[in-house]
Amino acid sequence: MVGTLRIIMDKEDFLAAALRNPVNEAIADELFRLALPDAWIVSGCLVQTAWNVQTMRALDYGIADYDVFYFDPDTSWQAEDTVIRKLRGRLASLDVKVEVRNQARVHLWYPQKHGLPYPALHSSAQGIDRFLTKNTQVGIRRTPSGHDVYAPNGFDDIADMVVRPNHTANFSAANYDAKASRWKALWPEIAVLGAETK
């Protein structure tokens, strides 16, 4: 929460804030043009843009990368690499880091990389559900009639600038603390709840 003023945010407010960042809008548009299956721009780049709007910072302040999820039953590395190269090529003029991940194959590499369980997913939304923090469990995608927004926890924590742990099978208190500390250094207005918070 910024000061003592309680900001109310709904889906339209969140979408308007997130799309004020022209990079978010350009990525959403490109995903629509490419017609990748179940493709979303997700997580921090959306929430951090909203925080920047609320705190009157530059729209891209503190955003390390822009995350894209899609879901393709072809779980080969070659297929994912082809999508990564194509999307990065088409977005190269934005001069930002874009992280693209096929959610159908995360369970193949995540346990080895992070030493934590990661049951197979069946959609990109399930990947969003597994984020370390509840406030970043968001995704947007362009549709023929506008945009879809996926936000299983709503928008209160985003509006209130609260970072809350999301205790899933792949939750790591150390990773949560590291991420929250980085964010707190960049956005001192945020309230970080302890990793043990339910």
mmCIF file of N, CA, C and O in Angstrom, residues 19 21-41 66 68-70 82-94 96 98 100 140-143 146-147:
data_model
loop_
_atom_site.group_PDB
_atom_site.id
_atom_site.type_symbol
_atom_site.label_atom_id
_atom_site.label_comp_id
_atom_site.label_asym_id
_atom_site.label_seq_id
_atom_site.Cartn_x
_atom_site.Cartn_y
_atom_site.Cartn_z
ATOM 1 N N LEU A 19 -0.323 -2.364 -19.607
ATOM 2 C CA LEU A 19 -0.141 -2.037 -21.022
ATOM 3 C C LEU A 19 0.357 -0.617 -21.248
ATOM 4 O O LEU A 19 0.662 -0.248 -22.391
ATOM 5 N N ASN A 21 3.180 0.126 -20.305
ATOM 6 C CA ASN A 21 4.549 -0.205 -20.706
ATOM 7 C C ASN A 21 4.477 -0.689 -22.160
ATOM 8 O O ASN A 21 3.910 -1.749 -22.429
ATOM 9 N N PRO A 22 5.038 0.057 -23.102
ATOM 10 C CA PRO A 22 4.913 -0.327 -24.512
ATOM 11 C C PRO A 22 5.543 -1.687 -24.828
ATOM 12 O O PRO A 22 5.151 -2.336 -25.787
ATOM 13 N N VAL A 23 6.497 -2.126 -24.002
ATOM 14 C CA VAL A 23 7.108 -3.440 -24.232
ATOM 15 C C VAL A 23 6.091 -4.541 -23.949
ATOM 16 O O VAL A 23 5.966 -5.502 -24.721
ATOM 17 N N ASN A 24 5.351 -4.415 -22.854
ATOM 18 C CA ASN A 24 4.313 -5.408 -22.555
ATOM 19 C C ASN A 24 3.298 -5.478 -23.692
ATOM 20 O O ASN A 24 2.902 -6.566 -24.121
ATOM 21 N N GLU A 25 2.878 -4.324 -24.176
ATOM 22 C CA GLU A 25 1.897 -4.295 -25.261
ATOM 23 C C GLU A 25 2.474 -4.904 -26.540
ATOM 24 O O GLU A 25 1.801 -5.690 -27.222
ATOM 25 N N ALA A 26 3.724 -4.584 -26.854
ATOM 26 C CA ALA A 26 4.349 -5.122 -28.073
ATOM 27 C C ALA A 26 4.481 -6.641 -27.999
ATOM 28 O O ALA A 26 4.238 -7.342 -28.992
ATOM 29 N N ILE A 27 4.845 -7.161 -26.834
ATOM 30 C CA ILE A 27 4.978 -8.612 -26.678
ATOM 31 C C ILE A 27 3.609 -9.286 -26.804
ATOM 32 O O ILE A 27 3.456 -10.288 -27.502
ATOM 33 N N ALA A 28 2.603 -8.732 -26.142
ATOM 34 C CA ALA A 28 1.247 -9.295 -26.243
ATOM 35 C C ALA A 28 0.774 -9.303 -27.693
ATOM 36 O O ALA A 28 0.191 -10.290 -28.160
ATOM 37 N N ASP A 29 1.042 -8.227 -28.405
ATOM 38 C CA ASP A 29 0.641 -8.150 -29.820
ATOM 39 C C ASP A 29 1.379 -9.197 -30.654
ATOM 40 O O ASP A 29 0.777 -9.851 -31.513
ATOM 41 N N GLU A 30 2.658 -9.359 -30.405
ATOM 42 C CA GLU A 30 3.444 -10.323 -31.186
ATOM 43 C C GLU A 30 3.018 -11.754 -30.894
ATOM 44 O O GLU A 30 2.945 -12.590 -31.803
ATOM 45 N N LEU A 31 2.718 -12.054 -29.640
ATOM 46 C CA LEU A 31 2.226 -13.394 -29.306
ATOM 47 C C LEU A 31 0.914 -13.675 -30.034
ATOM 48 O O LEU A 31 0.686 -14.796 -30.510
ATOM 49 N N PHE A 32 0.072 -12.682 -30.137
ATOM 50 C CA PHE A 32 -1.189 -12.826 -30.856
ATOM 51 C C PHE A 32 -0.928 -13.107 -32.334
ATOM 52 O O PHE A 32 -1.530 -14.006 -32.932
ATOM 53 N N ARG A 33 -0.008 -12.352 -32.938
ATOM 54 C CA ARG A 33 0.311 -12.544 -34.358
ATOM 55 C C ARG A 33 0.900 -13.927 -34.612
ATOM 56 O O ARG A 33 0.592 -14.574 -35.603
ATOM 57 N N LEU A 34 1.764 -14.376 -33.710
ATOM 58 C CA LEU A 34 2.397 -15.690 -33.879
ATOM 59 C C LEU A 34 1.439 -16.846 -33.631
ATOM 60 O O LEU A 34 1.694 -17.969 -34.074
ATOM 61 N N ALA A 35 0.376 -16.593 -32.885
ATOM 62 C CA ALA A 35 -0.618 -17.622 -32.556
ATOM 63 C C ALA A 35 0.021 -18.832 -31.872
ATOM 64 O O ALA A 35 -0.348 -19.976 -32.148
ATOM 65 N N LEU A 36 0.968 -18.567 -30.960
ATOM 66 C CA LEU A 36 1.523 -19.663 -30.163
ATOM 67 C C LEU A 36 0.414 -20.238 -29.287
ATOM 68 O O LEU A 36 -0.434 -19.493 -28.793
ATOM 69 N N PRO A 37 0.422 -21.538 -29.059
ATOM 70 C CA PRO A 37 -0.653 -22.123 -28.255
ATOM 71 C C PRO A 37 -0.582 -21.688 -26.788
ATOM 72 O O PRO A 37 0.475 -21.733 -26.170
ATOM 73 N N ASP A 38 -1.720 -21.240 -26.264
ATOM 74 C CA ASP A 38 -1.857 -20.877 -24.846
ATOM 75 C C ASP A 38 -0.746 -19.925 -24.399
ATOM 76 O O ASP A 38 -0.123 -20.108 -23.359
ATOM 77 N N ALA A 39 -0.495 -18.894 -25.192
ATOM 78 C CA ALA A 39 0.625 -17.975 -24.938
ATOM 79 C C ALA A 39 0.188 -16.760 -24.123
ATOM 80 O O ALA A 39 -0.848 -16.156 -24.397
ATOM 81 N N TRP A 40 1.000 -16.427 -23.115
ATOM 82 C CA TRP A 40 0.737 -15.323 -22.196
ATOM 83 C C TRP A 40 2.033 -14.583 -21.906
ATOM 84 O O TRP A 40 3.092 -15.199 -21.800
ATOM 85 N N ILE A 41 1.943 -13.280 -21.701
ATOM 86 C CA ILE A 41 3.026 -12.534 -21.057
ATOM 87 C C ILE A 41 2.665 -12.532 -19.573
ATOM 88 O O ILE A 41 1.506 -12.309 -19.214
ATOM 89 N N TYR A 66 11.242 -9.969 -19.375
ATOM 90 C CA TYR A 66 9.838 -10.106 -19.733
ATOM 91 C C TYR A 66 9.586 -11.584 -19.996
ATOM 92 O O TYR A 66 10.203 -12.176 -20.879
ATOM 93 N N VAL A 68 7.458 -14.946 -20.995
ATOM 94 C CA VAL A 68 6.412 -15.441 -21.878
ATOM 95 C C VAL A 68 6.240 -16.927 -21.628
ATOM 96 O O VAL A 68 7.221 -17.683 -21.617
ATOM 97 N N PHE A 69 5.017 -17.326 -21.397
ATOM 98 C CA PHE A 69 4.654 -18.745 -21.276
ATOM 99 C C PHE A 69 3.804 -19.138 -22.476
ATOM 100 O O PHE A 69 2.974 -18.351 -22.947
ATOM 101 N N TYR A 70 4.013 -20.353 -22.937
ATOM 102 C CA TYR A 70 3.100 -20.961 -23.894
ATOM 103 C C TYR A 70 3.041 -22.443 -23.569
ATOM 104 O O TYR A 70 3.821 -22.948 -22.750
ATOM 105 N N THR A 82 13.303 -23.285 -31.175
ATOM 106 C CA THR A 82 12.813 -22.636 -32.392
ATOM 107 C C THR A 82 11.886 -21.475 -32.039
ATOM 108 O O THR A 82 11.989 -20.380 -32.606
ATOM 109 N N VAL A 83 10.977 -21.691 -31.083
ATOM 110 C CA VAL A 83 10.058 -20.631 -30.652
ATOM 111 C C VAL A 83 10.841 -19.495 -30.000
ATOM 112 O O VAL A 83 10.585 -18.315 -30.283
ATOM 113 N N ILE A 84 11.785 -19.833 -29.142
ATOM 114 C CA ILE A 84 12.596 -18.806 -28.469
ATOM 115 C C ILE A 84 13.297 -17.931 -29.503
ATOM 116 O O ILE A 84 13.238 -16.690 -29.439
ATOM 117 N N ARG A 85 13.959 -18.548 -30.453
ATOM 118 C CA ARG A 85 14.699 -17.788 -31.477
ATOM 119 C C ARG A 85 13.766 -16.928 -32.332
ATOM 120 O O ARG A 85 14.078 -15.775 -32.646
ATOM 121 N N LYS A 86 12.632 -17.499 -32.708
ATOM 122 C CA LYS A 86 11.684 -16.753 -33.541
ATOM 123 C C LYS A 86 11.161 -15.531 -32.787
ATOM 124 O O LYS A 86 11.143 -14.420 -33.318
ATOM 125 N N LEU A 87 10.723 -15.734 -31.552
ATOM 126 C CA LEU A 87 10.155 -14.620 -30.791
ATOM 127 C C LEU A 87 11.217 -13.570 -30.475
ATOM 128 O O LEU A 87 10.967 -12.368 -30.618
ATOM 129 N N ARG A 88 12.387 -14.010 -30.072
ATOM 130 C CA ARG A 88 13.455 -13.034 -29.792
ATOM 131 C C ARG A 88 13.815 -12.244 -31.039
ATOM 132 O O ARG A 88 14.063 -11.036 -30.973
ATOM 133 N N GLY A 89 13.851 -12.901 -32.185
ATOM 134 C CA GLY A 89 14.138 -12.203 -33.437
ATOM 135 C C GLY A 89 13.094 -11.149 -33.760
ATOM 136 O O GLY A 89 13.403 -10.030 -34.153
ATOM 137 N N ARG A 90 11.836 -11.516 -33.563
ATOM 138 C CA ARG A 90 10.741 -10.602 -33.881
ATOM 139 C C ARG A 90 10.630 -9.463 -32.874
ATOM 140 O O ARG A 90 10.027 -8.429 -33.183
ATOM 141 N N LEU A 91 11.200 -9.648 -31.673
ATOM 142 C CA LEU A 91 11.141 -8.608 -30.637
ATOM 143 C C LEU A 91 12.487 -7.912 -30.421
ATOM 144 O O LEU A 91 12.621 -7.106 -29.508
ATOM 145 N N ALA A 92 13.462 -8.212 -31.259
ATOM 146 C CA ALA A 92 14.827 -7.683 -31.064
ATOM 147 C C ALA A 92 14.865 -6.157 -30.991
ATOM 148 O O ALA A 92 15.653 -5.588 -30.234
ATOM 149 N N SER A 93 13.999 -5.487 -31.724
ATOM 150 C CA SER A 93 14.020 -4.016 -31.736
ATOM 151 C C SER A 93 13.626 -3.418 -30.393
ATOM 152 O O SER A 93 13.898 -2.246 -30.135
ATOM 153 N N LEU A 94 13.008 -4.212 -29.512
ATOM 154 C CA LEU A 94 12.624 -3.705 -28.187
ATOM 155 C C LEU A 94 13.826 -3.564 -27.267
ATOM 156 O O LEU A 94 13.768 -2.850 -26.270
ATOM 157 N N VAL A 96 15.166 -5.642 -25.055
ATOM 158 C CA VAL A 96 14.919 -6.120 -23.697
ATOM 159 C C VAL A 96 15.156 -7.631 -23.673
ATOM 160 O O VAL A 96 15.162 -8.286 -24.709
ATOM 161 N N VAL A 98 13.840 -11.191 -23.138
ATOM 162 C CA VAL A 98 12.572 -11.914 -23.148
ATOM 163 C C VAL A 98 12.868 -13.376 -22.840
ATOM 164 O O VAL A 98 13.666 -14.003 -23.535
ATOM 165 N N VAL A 100 11.355 -17.024 -22.700
ATOM 166 C CA VAL A 100 10.251 -17.789 -23.275
ATOM 167 C C VAL A 100 10.347 -19.220 -22.778
ATOM 168 O O VAL A 100 11.414 -19.846 -22.889
ATOM 169 N N ILE A 140 -1.373 -11.904 -19.085
ATOM 170 C CA ILE A 140 -2.270 -11.267 -20.045
ATOM 171 C C ILE A 140 -1.985 -11.829 -21.429
ATOM 172 O O ILE A 140 -0.866 -12.238 -21.729
ATOM 173 N N ARG A 141 -3.023 -11.852 -22.245
ATOM 174 C CA ARG A 141 -2.848 -12.208 -23.650
ATOM 175 C C ARG A 141 -3.867 -11.443 -24.471
ATOM 176 O O ARG A 141 -4.987 -11.181 -24.028
ATOM 177 N N ARG A 142 -3.435 -11.082 -25.661
ATOM 178 C CA ARG A 142 -4.330 -10.382 -26.578
ATOM 179 C C ARG A 142 -5.256 -11.393 -27.224
ATOM 180 O O ARG A 142 -4.864 -12.538 -27.489
ATOM 181 N N THR A 143 -6.475 -10.973 -27.469
ATOM 182 C CA THR A 143 -7.479 -11.798 -28.141
ATOM 183 C C THR A 143 -8.068 -10.967 -29.292
ATOM 184 O O THR A 143 -7.818 -9.760 -29.366
ATOM 185 N N GLY A 146 -9.878 -8.056 -27.593
ATOM 186 C CA GLY A 146 -9.240 -7.266 -26.531
ATOM 187 C C GLY A 146 -8.127 -8.039 -25.871
ATOM 188 O O GLY A 146 -7.152 -8.399 -26.508
ATOM 189 N N HIS A 147 -8.273 -8.291 -24.564
ATOM 190 C CA HIS A 147 -7.263 -9.029 -23.804
ATOM 191 C C HIS A 147 -7.930 -9.927 -22.773
ATOM 192 O O HIS A 147 -8.953 -9.560 -22.196
#
